Short mmCIF file of C-alpha atoms in Angstrom, two decimals:
data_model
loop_
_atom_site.label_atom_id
_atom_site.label_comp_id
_atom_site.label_asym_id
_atom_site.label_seq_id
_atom_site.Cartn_x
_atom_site.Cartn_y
_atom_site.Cartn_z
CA UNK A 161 -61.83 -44.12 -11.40
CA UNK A 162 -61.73 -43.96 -15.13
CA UNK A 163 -63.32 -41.75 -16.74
CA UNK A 164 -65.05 -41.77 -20.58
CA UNK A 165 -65.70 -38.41 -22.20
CA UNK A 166 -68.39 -37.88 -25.68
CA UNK A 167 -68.05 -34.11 -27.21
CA UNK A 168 -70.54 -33.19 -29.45
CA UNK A 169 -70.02 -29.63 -29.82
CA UNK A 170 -68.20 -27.70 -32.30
CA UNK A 171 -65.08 -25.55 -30.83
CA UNK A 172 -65.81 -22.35 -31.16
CA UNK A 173 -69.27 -22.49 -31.62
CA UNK A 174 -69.66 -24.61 -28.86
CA UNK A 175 -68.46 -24.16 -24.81
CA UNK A 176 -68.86 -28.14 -24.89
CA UNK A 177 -65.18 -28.89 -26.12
CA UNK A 178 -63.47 -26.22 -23.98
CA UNK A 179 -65.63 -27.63 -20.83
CA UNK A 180 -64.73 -31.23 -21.48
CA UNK A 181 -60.92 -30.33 -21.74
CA UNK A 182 -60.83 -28.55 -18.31
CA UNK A 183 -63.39 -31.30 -17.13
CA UNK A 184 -60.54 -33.62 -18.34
CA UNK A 185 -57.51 -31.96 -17.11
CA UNK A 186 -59.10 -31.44 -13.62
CA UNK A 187 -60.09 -35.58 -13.45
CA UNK A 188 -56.35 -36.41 -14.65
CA UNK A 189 -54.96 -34.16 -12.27
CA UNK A 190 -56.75 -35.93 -9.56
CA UNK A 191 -55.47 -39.31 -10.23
CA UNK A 192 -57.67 -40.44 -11.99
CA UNK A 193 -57.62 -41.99 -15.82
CA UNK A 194 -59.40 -40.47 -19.00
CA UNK A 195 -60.09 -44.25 -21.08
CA UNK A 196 -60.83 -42.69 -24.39
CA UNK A 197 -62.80 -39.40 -25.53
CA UNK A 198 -65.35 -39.81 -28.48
CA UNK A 199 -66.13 -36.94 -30.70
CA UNK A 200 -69.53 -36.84 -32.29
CA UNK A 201 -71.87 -34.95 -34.32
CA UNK A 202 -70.59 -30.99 -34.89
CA UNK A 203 -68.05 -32.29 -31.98
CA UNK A 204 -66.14 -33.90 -35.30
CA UNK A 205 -64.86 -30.49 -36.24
CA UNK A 206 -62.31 -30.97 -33.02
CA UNK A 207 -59.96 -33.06 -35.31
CA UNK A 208 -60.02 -30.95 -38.02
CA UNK A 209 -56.13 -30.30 -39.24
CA UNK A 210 -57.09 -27.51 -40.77
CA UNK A 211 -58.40 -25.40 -37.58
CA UNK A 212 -56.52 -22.54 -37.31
CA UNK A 213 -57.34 -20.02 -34.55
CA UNK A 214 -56.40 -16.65 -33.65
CA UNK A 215 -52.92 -16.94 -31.66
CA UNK A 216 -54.29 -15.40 -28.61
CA UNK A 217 -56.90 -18.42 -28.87
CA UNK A 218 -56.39 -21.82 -27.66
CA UNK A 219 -56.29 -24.02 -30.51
CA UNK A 220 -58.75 -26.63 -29.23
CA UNK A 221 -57.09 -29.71 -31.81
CA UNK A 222 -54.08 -29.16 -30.39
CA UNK A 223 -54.88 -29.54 -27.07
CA UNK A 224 -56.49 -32.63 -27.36
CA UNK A 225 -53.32 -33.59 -29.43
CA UNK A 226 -51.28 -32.63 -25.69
CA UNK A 227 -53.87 -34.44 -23.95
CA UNK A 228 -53.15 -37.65 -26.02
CA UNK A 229 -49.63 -37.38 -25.50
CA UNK A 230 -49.42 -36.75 -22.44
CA UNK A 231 -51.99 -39.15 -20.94
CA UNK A 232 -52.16 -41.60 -23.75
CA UNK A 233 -55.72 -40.38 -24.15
CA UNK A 234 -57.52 -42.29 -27.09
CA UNK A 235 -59.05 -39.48 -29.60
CA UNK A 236 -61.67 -41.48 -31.54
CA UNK A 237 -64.36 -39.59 -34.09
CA UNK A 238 -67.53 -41.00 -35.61
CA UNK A 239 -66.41 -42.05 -39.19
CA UNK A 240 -70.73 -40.98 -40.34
CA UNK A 241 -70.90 -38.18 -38.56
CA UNK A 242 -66.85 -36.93 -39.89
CA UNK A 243 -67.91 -37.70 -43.72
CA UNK A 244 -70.82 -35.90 -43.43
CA UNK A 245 -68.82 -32.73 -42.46
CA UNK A 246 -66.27 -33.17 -44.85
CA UNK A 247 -63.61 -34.20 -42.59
CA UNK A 248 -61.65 -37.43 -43.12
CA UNK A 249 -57.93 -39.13 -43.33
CA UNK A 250 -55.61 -39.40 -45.74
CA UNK A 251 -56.96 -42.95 -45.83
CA UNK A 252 -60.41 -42.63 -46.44
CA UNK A 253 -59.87 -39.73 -48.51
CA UNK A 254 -58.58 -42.13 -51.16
CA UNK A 255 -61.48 -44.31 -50.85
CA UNK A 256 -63.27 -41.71 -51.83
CA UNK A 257 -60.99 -40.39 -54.55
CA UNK A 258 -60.23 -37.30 -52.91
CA UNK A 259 -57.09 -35.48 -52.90
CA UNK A 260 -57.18 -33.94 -49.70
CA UNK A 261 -57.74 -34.34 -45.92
CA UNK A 262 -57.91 -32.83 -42.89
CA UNK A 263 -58.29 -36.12 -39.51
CA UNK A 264 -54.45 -37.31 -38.64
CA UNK A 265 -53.36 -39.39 -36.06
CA UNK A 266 -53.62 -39.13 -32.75
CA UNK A 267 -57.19 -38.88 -33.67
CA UNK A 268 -58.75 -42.38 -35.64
CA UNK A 269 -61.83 -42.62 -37.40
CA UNK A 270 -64.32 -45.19 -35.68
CA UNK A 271 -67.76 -46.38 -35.49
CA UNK A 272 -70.39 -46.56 -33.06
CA UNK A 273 -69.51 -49.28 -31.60
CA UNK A 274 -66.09 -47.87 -30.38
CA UNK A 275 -68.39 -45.26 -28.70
CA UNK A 276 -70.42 -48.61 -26.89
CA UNK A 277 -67.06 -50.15 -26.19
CA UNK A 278 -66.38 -47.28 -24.39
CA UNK A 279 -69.25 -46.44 -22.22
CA UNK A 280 -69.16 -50.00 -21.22
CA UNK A 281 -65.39 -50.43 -19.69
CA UNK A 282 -65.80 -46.59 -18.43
CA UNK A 283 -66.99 -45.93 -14.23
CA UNK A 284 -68.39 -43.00 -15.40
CA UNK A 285 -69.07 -41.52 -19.14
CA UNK A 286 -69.61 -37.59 -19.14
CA UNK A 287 -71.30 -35.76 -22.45
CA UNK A 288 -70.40 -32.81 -23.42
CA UNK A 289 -73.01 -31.30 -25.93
#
C-alpha cells in the first residue's frame, strides 16, 4: 500500500510532526511505501536548516532528512505557506534579494498542486495537524 503523509504542525510546538514520523516509520517497516510527505502551514518550520534542538532532543529536520535517505521519501513544502514564515532556498532567496536561507535539499519548495498530485496517486493520505 502506499502511503501519502501532510504535516501541518510545527515541531516542537506541535505532537503532529513527531506522530507522523513514528506513523511513517511503523508503515515502512511493514512493507509498505511512504510516496511523498507534504509539509504545510506551521508544518513548514520542519525544513528549517536552522532548527537546532537540545542534544537530548530529536532533531525533527534531521530525521526527515534519514527518512529521505533511507526510503527515498520525497520532502516537499508549500512554497506560500514557507515565504510567509520566512523560510526559503538559496534559490528563491535570490529572487527575493535576500542573502540568506534556511530550506536545502532533500526538502523542495512546491505548490499546491504537488500536494493534489499526491493525494491522487496515494491508497491512503494521512494528516497530521
Amino acid at each position: 500500500m502506499e502511503y501519502g503523509l501532510l504535516i501541518m504542525g510545527a515541531p516542537y510546538t506541535s505532537a503532529a510532526p513527531h506522530s507522523a514520523l513514528r506513523f511513517a516509520n511503523a508503515v515502512l517497516s511493514k512493507g509498505h511505501r511512504i510516496a511523498g510527505i507534504f509539509f504545510y502551514q506551521d508544518g513548514v518550520h520542519n525544513a528549517s536548516s536552522l532548527m537546532t534542538p537540545p542534544q537530548d532532543e530529536l532533531n525533527m529536520r534531521e530525521a526527515w532528512v534519514e527518512l529521505h535517505q533511507q526510503h527515498n521519501v520525497a520532502l516537499d513544502v508549500c512554497i506560500a505557506a514557507a515565504l510567509r514564515r520566512g523560510l526559503m532556498s538559496e534559490l528563491e532567496a535570490k529572487r527575493h534579494g535576500l542573502v540568506n536561507f534556511n530550506i536545502e535539499a532533500p526538502f523542495e519548495l512546491t505548490g499546491l498542486g504537488q500536494l493534489l498530485e499526491l493525494q491522487q496517486r496515494c491508497d491512503r493520505f494521512m494528516t497530521f495537524a
